[in-house]
Short mmCIF file of C-alpha atoms and ligand atoms in Angstrom, two decimals:
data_model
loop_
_atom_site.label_atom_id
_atom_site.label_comp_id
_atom_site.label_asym_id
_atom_site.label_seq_id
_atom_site.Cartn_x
_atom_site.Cartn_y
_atom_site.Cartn_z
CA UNK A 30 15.70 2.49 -8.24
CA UNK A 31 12.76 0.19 -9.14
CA UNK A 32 9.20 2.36 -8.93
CA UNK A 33 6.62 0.22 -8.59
CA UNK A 34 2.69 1.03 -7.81
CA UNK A 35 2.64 -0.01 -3.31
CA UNK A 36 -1.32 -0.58 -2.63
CA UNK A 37 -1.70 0.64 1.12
CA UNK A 38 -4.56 -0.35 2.26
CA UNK A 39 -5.94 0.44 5.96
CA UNK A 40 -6.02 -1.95 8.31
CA UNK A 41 -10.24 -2.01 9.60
CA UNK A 42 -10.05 -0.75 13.18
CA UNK A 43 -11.64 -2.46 16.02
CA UNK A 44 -14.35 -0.10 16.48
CA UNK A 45 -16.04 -0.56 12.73
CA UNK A 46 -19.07 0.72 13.15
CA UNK A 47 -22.13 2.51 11.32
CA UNK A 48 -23.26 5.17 13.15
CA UNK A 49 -24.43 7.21 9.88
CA UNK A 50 -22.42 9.52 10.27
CA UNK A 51 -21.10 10.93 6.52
CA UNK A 52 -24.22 13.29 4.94
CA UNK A 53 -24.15 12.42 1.34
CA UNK A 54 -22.78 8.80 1.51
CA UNK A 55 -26.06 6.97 0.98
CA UNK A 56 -24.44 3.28 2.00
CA UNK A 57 -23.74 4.92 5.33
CA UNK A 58 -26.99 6.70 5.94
CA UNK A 59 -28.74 3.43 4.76
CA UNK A 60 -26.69 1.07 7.17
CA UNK A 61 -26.89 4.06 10.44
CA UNK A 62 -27.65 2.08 13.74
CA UNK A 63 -27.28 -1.76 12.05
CA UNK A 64 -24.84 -3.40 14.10
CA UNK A 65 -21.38 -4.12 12.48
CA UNK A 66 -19.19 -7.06 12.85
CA UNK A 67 -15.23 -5.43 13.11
CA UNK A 68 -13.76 -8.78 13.09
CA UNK A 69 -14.98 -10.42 9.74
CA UNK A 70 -14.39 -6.43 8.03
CA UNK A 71 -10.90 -6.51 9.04
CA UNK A 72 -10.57 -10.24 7.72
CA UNK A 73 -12.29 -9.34 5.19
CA UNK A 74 -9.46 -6.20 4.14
CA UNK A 75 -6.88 -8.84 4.88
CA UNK A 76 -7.94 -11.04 2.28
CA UNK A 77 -8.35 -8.57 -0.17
CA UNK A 78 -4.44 -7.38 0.70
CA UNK A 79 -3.94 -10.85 0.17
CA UNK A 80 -5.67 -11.27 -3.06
CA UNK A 81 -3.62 -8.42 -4.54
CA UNK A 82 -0.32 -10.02 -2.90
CA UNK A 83 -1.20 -13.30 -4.74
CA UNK A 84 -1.55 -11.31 -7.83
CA UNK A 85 2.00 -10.92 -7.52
CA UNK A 86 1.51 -6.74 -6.66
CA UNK A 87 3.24 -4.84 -3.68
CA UNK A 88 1.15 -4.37 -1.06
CA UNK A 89 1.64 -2.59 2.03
CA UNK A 90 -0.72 -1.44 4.88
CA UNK A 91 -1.57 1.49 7.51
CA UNK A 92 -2.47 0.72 10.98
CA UNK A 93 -5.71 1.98 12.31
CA UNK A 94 -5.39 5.28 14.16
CA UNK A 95 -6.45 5.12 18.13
CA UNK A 96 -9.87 4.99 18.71
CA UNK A 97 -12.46 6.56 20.84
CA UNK A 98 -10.08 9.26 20.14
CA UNK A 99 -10.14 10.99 23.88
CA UNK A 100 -8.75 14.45 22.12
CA UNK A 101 -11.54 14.90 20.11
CA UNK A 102 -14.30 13.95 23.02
CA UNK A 103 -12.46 16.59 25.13
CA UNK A 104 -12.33 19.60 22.73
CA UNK A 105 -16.01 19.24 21.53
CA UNK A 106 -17.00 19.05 25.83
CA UNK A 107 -18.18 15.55 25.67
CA UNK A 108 -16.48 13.48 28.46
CA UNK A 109 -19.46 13.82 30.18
CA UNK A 110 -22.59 14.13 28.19
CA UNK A 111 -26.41 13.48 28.58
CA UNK A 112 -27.16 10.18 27.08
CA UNK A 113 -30.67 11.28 25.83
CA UNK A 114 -29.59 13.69 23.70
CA UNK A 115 -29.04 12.34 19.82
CA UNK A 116 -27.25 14.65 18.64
CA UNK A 117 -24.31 14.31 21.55
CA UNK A 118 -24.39 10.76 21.07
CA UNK A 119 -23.43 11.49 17.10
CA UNK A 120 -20.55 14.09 18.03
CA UNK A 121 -19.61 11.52 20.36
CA UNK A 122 -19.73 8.59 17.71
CA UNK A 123 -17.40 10.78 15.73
CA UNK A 124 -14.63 9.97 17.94
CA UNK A 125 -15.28 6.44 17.54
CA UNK A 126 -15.13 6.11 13.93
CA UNK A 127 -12.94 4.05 11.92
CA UNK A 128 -12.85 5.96 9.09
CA UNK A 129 -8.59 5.82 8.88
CA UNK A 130 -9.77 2.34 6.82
CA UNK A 131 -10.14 4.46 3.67
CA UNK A 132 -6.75 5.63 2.76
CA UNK A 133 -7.31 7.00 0.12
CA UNK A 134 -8.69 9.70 1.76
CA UNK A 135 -5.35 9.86 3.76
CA UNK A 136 -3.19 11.74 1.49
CA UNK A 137 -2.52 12.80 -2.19
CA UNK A 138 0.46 11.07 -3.22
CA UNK A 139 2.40 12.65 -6.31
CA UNK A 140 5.33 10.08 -7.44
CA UNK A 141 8.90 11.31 -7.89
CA UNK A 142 8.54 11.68 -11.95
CA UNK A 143 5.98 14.22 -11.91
CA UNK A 144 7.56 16.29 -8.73
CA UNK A 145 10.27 19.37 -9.46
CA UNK A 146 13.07 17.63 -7.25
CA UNK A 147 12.30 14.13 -8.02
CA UNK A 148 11.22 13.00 -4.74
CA UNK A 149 7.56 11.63 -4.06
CA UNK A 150 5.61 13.85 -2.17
CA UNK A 151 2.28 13.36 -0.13
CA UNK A 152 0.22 15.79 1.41
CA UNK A 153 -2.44 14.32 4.55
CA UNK A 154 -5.62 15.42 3.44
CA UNK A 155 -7.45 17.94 5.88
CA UNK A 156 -11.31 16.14 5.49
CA UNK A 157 -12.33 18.97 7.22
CA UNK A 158 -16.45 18.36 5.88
CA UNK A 159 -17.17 15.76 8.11
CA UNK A 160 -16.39 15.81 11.72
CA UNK A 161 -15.27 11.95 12.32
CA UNK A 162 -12.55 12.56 9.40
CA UNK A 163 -11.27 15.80 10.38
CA UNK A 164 -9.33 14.46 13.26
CA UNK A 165 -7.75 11.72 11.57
CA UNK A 166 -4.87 14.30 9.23
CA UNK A 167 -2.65 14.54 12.53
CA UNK A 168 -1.99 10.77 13.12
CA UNK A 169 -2.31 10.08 9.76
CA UNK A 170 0.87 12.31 9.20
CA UNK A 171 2.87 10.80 12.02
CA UNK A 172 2.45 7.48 10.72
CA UNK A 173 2.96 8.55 7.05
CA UNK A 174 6.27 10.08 8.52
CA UNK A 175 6.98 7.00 9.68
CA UNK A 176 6.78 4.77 6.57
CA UNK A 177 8.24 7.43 4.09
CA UNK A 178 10.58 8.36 6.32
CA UNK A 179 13.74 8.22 3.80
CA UNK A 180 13.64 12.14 3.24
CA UNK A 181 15.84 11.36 0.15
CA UNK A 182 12.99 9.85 -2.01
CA UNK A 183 10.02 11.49 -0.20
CA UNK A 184 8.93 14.95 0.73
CA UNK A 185 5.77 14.98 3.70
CA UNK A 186 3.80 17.98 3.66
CA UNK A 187 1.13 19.79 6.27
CA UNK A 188 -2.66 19.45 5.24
CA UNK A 189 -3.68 22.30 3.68
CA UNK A 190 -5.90 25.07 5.92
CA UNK A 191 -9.13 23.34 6.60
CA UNK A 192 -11.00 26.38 5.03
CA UNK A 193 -10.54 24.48 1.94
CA UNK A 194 -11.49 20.94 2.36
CA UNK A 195 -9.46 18.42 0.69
CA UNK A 196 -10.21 14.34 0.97
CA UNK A 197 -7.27 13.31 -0.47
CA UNK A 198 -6.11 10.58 -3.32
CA UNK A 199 -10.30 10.00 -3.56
CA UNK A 200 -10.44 13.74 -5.95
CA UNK A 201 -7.18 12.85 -7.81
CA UNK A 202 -5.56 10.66 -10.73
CA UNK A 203 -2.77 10.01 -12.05
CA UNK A 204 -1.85 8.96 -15.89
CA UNK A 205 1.10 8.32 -17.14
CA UNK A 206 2.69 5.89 -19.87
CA UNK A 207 3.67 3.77 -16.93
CA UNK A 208 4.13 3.85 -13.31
CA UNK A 209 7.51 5.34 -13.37
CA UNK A 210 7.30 7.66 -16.11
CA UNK A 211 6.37 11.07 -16.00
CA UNK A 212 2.67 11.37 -15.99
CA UNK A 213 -0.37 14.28 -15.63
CA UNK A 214 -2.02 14.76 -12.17
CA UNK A 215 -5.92 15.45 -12.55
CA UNK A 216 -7.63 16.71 -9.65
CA UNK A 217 -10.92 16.60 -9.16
CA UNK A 218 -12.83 19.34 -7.45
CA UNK A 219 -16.70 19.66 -6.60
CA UNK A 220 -18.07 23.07 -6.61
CA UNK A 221 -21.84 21.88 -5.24
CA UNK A 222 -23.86 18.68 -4.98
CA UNK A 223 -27.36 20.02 -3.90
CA UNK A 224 -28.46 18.70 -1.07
CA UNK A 225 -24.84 17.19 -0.11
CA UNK A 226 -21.60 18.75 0.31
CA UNK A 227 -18.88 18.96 -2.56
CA UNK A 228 -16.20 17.70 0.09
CA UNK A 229 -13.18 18.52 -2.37
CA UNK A 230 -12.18 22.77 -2.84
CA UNK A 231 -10.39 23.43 -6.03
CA UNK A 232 -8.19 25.69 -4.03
CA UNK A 233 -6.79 23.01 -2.06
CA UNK A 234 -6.63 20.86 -5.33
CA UNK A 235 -4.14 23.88 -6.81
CA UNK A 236 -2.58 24.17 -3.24
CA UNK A 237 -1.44 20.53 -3.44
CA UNK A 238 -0.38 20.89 -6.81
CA UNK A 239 1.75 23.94 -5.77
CA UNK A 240 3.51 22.32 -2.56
CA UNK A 241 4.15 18.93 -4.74
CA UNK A 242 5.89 20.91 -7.39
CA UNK A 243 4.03 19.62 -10.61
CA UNK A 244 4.67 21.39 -13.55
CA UNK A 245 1.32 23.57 -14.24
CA UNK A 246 1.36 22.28 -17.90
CA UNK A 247 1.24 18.61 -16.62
CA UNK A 248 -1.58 19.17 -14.14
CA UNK A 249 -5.47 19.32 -14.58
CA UNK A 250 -8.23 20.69 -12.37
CA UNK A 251 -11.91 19.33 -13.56
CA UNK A 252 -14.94 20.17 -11.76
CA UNK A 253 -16.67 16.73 -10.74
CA UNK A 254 -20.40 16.99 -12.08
CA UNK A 255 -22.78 18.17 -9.23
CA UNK A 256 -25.22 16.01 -10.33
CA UNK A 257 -22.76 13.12 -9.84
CA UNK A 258 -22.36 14.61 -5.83
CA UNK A 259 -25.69 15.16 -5.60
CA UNK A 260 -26.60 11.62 -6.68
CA UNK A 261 -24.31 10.16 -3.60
CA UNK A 262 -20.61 9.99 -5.27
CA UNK A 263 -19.38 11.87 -2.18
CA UNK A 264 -15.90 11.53 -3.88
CA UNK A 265 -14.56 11.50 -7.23
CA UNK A 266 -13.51 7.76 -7.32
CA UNK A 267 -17.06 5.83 -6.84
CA UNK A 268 -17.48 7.42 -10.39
CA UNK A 269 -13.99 7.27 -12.30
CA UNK A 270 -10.76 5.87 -11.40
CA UNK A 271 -7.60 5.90 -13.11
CA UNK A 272 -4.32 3.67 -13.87
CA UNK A 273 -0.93 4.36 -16.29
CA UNK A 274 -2.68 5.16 -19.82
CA UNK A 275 -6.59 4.47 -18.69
CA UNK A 276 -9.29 6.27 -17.36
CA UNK A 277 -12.48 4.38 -16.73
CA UNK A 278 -15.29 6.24 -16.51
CA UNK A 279 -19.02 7.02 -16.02
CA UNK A 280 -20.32 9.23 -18.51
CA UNK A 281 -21.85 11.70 -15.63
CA UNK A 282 -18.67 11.97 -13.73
CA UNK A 283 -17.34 15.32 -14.79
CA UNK A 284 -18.90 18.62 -15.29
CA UNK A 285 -17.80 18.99 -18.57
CA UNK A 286 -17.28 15.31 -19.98
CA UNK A 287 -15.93 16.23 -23.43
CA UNK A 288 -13.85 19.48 -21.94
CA UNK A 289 -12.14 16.98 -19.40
CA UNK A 290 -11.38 13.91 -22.31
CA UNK A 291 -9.83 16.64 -24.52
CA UNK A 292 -7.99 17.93 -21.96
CA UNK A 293 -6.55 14.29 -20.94
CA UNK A 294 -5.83 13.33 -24.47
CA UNK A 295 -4.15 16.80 -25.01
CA UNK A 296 -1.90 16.09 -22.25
CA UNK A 297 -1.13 12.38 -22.74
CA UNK A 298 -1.67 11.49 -26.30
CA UNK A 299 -1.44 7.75 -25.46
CA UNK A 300 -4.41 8.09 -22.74
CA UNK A 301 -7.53 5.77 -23.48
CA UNK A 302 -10.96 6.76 -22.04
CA UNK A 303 -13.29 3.79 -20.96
CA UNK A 304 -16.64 5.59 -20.75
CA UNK A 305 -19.74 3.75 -19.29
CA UNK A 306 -23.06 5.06 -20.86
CA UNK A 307 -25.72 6.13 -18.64
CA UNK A 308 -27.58 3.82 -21.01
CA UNK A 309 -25.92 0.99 -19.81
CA UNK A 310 -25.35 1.52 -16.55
CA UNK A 311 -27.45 4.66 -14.52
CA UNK A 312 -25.26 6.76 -12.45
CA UNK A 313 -27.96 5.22 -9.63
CA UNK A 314 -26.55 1.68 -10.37
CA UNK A 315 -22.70 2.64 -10.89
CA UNK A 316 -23.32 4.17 -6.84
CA UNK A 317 -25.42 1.61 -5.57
CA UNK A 318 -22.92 -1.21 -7.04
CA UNK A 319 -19.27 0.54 -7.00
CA UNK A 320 -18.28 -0.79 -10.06
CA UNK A 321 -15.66 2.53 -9.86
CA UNK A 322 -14.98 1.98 -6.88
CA UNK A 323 -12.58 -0.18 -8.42
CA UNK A 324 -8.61 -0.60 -8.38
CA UNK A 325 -7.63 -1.34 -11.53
CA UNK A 326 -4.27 -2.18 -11.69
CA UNK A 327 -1.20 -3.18 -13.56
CA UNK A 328 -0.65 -7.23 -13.60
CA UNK A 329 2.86 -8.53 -13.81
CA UNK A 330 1.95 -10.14 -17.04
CA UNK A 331 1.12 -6.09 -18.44
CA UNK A 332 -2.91 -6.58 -18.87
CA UNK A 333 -5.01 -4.40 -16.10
CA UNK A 334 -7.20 -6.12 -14.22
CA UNK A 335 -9.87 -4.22 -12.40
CA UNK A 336 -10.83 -5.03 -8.76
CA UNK A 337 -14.21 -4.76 -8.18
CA UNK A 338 -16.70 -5.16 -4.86
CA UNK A 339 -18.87 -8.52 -5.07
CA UNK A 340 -21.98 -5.99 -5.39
CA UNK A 341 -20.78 -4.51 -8.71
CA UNK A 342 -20.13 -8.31 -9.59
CA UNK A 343 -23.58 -9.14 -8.41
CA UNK A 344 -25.43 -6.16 -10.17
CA UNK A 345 -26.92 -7.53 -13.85
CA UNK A 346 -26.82 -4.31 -15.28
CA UNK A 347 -23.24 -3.91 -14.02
CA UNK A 348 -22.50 -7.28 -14.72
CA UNK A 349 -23.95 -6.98 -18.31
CA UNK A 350 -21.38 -4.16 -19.18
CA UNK A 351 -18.53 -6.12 -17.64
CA UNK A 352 -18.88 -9.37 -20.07
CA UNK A 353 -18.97 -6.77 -23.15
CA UNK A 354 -16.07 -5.14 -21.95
CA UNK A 355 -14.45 -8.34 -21.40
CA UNK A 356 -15.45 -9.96 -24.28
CA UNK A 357 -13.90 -6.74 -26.36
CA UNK A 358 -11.04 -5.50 -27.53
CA UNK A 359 -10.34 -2.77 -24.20
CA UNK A 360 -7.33 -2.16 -22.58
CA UNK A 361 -8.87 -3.93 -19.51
CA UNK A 362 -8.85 -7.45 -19.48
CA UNK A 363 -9.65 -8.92 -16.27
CA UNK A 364 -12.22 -8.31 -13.58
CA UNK A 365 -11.75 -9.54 -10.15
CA UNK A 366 -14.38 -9.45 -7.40
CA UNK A 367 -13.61 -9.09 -3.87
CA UNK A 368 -16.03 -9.31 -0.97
CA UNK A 369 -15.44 -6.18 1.48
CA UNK A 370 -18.89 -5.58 2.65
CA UNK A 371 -18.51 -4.50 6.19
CA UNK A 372 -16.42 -1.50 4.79
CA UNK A 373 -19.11 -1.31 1.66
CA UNK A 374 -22.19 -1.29 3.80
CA UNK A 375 -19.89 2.15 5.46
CA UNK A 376 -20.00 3.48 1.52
CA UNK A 377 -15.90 2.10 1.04
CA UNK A 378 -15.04 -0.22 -1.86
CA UNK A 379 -12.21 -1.61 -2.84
CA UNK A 380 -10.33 1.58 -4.06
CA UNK A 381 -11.12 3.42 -0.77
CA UNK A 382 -9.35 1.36 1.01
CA UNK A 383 -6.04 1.60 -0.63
CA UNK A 384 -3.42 4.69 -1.05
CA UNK A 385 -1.31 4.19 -4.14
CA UNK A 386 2.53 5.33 -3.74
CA UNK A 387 4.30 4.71 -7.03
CA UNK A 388 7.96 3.90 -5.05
CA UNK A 389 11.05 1.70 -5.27
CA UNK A 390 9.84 -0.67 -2.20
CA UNK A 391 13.06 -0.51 -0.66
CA UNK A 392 12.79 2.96 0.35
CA UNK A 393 10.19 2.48 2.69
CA UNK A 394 9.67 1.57 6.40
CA UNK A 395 9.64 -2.26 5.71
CA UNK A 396 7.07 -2.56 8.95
CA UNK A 397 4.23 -1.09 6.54
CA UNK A 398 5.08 -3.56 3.53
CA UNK A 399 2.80 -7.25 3.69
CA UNK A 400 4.09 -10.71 2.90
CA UNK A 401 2.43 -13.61 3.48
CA UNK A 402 4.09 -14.79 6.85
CA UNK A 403 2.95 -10.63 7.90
CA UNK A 404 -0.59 -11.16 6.59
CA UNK A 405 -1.19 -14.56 8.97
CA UNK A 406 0.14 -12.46 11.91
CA UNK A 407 -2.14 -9.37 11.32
CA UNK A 408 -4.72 -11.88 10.73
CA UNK A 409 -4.36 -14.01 14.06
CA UNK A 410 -4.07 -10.89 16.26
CA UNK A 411 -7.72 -9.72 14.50
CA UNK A 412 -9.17 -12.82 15.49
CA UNK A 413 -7.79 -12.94 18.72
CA UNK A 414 -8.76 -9.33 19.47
CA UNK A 415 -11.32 -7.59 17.36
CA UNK A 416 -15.16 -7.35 19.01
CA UNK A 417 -17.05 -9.64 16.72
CA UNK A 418 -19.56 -7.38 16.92
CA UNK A 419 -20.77 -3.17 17.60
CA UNK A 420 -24.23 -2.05 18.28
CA UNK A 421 -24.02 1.56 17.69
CA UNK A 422 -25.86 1.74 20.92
CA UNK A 423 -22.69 0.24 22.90
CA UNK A 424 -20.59 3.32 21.59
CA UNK A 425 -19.18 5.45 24.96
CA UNK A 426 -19.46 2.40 27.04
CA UNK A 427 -15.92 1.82 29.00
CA UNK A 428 -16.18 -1.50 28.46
CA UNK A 429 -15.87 -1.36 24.86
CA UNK A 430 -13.52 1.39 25.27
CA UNK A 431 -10.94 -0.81 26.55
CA UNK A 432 -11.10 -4.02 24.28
CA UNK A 433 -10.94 -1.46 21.20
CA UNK A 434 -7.28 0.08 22.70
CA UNK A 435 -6.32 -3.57 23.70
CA UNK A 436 -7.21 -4.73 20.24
CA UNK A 437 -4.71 -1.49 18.60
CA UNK A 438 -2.49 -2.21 21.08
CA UNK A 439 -2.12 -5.93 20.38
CA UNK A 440 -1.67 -5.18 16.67
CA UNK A 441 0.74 -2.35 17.15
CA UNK A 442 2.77 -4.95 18.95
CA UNK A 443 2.81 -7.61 16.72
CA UNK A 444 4.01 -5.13 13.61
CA UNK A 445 6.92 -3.47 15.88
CA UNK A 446 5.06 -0.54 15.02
CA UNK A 447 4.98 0.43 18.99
CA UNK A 448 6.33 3.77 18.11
CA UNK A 449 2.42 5.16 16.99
CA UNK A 450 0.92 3.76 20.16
O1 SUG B 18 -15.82 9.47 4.07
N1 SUG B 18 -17.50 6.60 5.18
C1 SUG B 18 -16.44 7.20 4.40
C2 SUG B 18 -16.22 6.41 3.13
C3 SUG B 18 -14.98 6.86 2.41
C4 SUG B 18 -14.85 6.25 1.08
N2 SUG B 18 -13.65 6.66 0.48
C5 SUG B 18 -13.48 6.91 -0.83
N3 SUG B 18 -14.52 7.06 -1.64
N4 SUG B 18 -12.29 7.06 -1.26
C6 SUG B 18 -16.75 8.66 4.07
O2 SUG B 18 -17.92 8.99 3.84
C7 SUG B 18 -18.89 6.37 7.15
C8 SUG B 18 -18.81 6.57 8.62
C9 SUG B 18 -20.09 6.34 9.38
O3 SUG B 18 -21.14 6.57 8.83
O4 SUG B 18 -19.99 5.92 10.53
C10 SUG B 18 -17.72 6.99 6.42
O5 SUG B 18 -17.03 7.82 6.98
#
């Protein structure tokens, strides 16, 4: 058994578009009603994939889920609805959504160190707070019972009951020595965010914990500041993320700061804590840019590099605290900008659009792993088949309905993944 981190990112649907539809995500309220362009975002995920691949990393990928998704528009009594009306034209828009791109609001993943019987277990998160993500948990388990299928080395749970909404990998990090050592589990829990929703309950936090079997000494639950929430970090990871020994970190991120450091270096002696001064960079700027909306990530040669969006990149105070980082002694030595900003200008960076499952790559459905010869395939069927282009105002039309299913269908095909169609 070789454990390795597996990057899986979501494949960008065909129906990528910005309909404004998440309260407290100010990139997608800014962008609501601009018309998005599906093909160059799904290019655009591909070539980030591909960067990672070329890193020499394991990458593999989700497909997107089907799209408009005809069970939702039939619960909510919309098959037929008056076109005037705004707000039926948003519940509507919820069925088109793409949102399946951002895995790592799929699940939360708990590798086989840290689990009672060894096996790694993932639990499809319920997103219950926003409409256009709550339907996504039921396909999102079929497929993830697809690829970690090998009930030997993984263990799929239900989402937990949607009174207690839970978004996933997003509220949750893991530390550890290394990948496959035993590590702590920190989850990440909002208990308000003013005028915007804390998305993530504590109680689902502990009920993952529970069904993954973590040892309780080896797991943390930290309150995510509401200030943070309320200042448009919707989830836990556009303000910290984590990898093997490091946190990096905005200073604002947590309730309690100095409670949640202690309680990491309690827990893992060998942890180091990257903090980013408000000084340096406002918690305005580390939302607006994403600079932790980052995956930062073990290289084969042992440094971390951390993958950034081009608008963190492009940012000068951003950019400012980057060069002293780099040009220091930290535990992170490289920084790597990608561009992903049809899935940016939706409020998803790099990090949302992977789910990390630390796993020996032969136990998974090799269908969801990428090469290179894989990567040119997804990539041809995306160019033959993606619209090049949504106006929000085209969502409902038949027309577009059947291109986006063609488009799925096409790729389902050319993966052998036929069996989620
Ligand atoms: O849930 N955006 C997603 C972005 C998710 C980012 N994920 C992480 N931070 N891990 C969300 O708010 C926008 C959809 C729209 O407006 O049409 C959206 O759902």
């Amino acid at each position: 058994m070789k454990l390795v981190e597996i990057n899986f990112d979501g494949i960008v649907g065909p129906s990528h578009n910005y309909a404004g539809l998440s309260l407290g995500n100010l990139a997608s309220a800014s962008h609501a009603g601009d018309v998005s362009y599906p093909r160059a975002a799904a290019l655009q995920g591909v070539a980030k994939m591909r960067h990672n691949l070329a890193l020499g990393l394991a990458q593999g990928f989700f497909a997107p889920l089907p799209r408009p998704n005809s069970t939702l528009v039939e619960a909510m009594g919309l098959t037929a609805i008056d076109e005037g009306d705004p707000v039926q034209r948003r519940l509507r828009a919820a069925a088109w959504s793409a949102s399946s791109m951002w895995t790592a609001n799929a699940a939360t993943v708990s590798p086989g160190p840290d689990t009672a019987d060894g096996r790694c277990h993932l639990t499809p998160a319920n997103l219950v707070t926003m409409l256009h993500r709550s339907q996504e948990w039921p396909d999102t388990a079929r497929q993830l019972a697809l690829a970690f299928a090998d009930t030997a080395h993984f263990a799929l749970h239900g989402a937990v009951p949607p009174c207690f909404g839970d978004e996933g990998a997003a509220n949750h990090m893991r530390m550890a020595a290394r990948h496959d050592a035993p590590g702590i589990e920190i989850f990440v829990y909002g208990r308000t965010g003013g005028a915007f929703p804390a998305r993530q309950h504590e109680q689902a936090s502990r009920a993952v914990a529970r069904l993954h079997g973590l040892d309780p000494e080896r797991a943390l639950f930290i309150e995510q500041a509401p200030e943070a929430i309320a200042a448009g970090a919707f989830h836990n990871d556009v303000v910290a993320v984590a990898n093997e020994r490091v946190l990096f970190t905005h200073e604002q991120a947590f309730a309690d700061p100095e409670g949640a450091y202690a309680a990491i270096r309690d827990k893992l002696p060998e942890a180091e804590i990257v903090i980013v001064p408000a000084a340096a960079v406002s918690l305005a700027e580390a939302i607006r840019s994403y600079l932790f909306n980052a995956q930062l990530l073990t290289l084969p040669d042992g440094d971390m590099g951390l993958v950034i969006p081009l608008e963190a990149w492009e940012n000068p105070a951003v950019r400012g605290w980057l060069d002293g980082m780099l040009a220091g002694n930290g535990p992170i030595r490289r920084v790597l900008p990608v561009d992903v900003r049809q899935s940016m200008a939706n409020g998803g960076g790099p990090a949302c659009l992977r789910l990390r499952v630390v796993a020996d790559p032969a136990t998974v459905d090799p269908r969801f792993l990428l090469d290179e010869a894989k990567a040119e395939r997804i990539e041809a069927t995306i160019a033959r088949l993606w619209p090049e282009q949504i106006d929000p105002a085209d969502l409902g039309r038949e027309s577009l309905a059947i291109t986006v299913r063609a488009a799925r269908g096409g790729l389902l095909d050319a993966l052998d993944l036929g069996a989620l169609a």
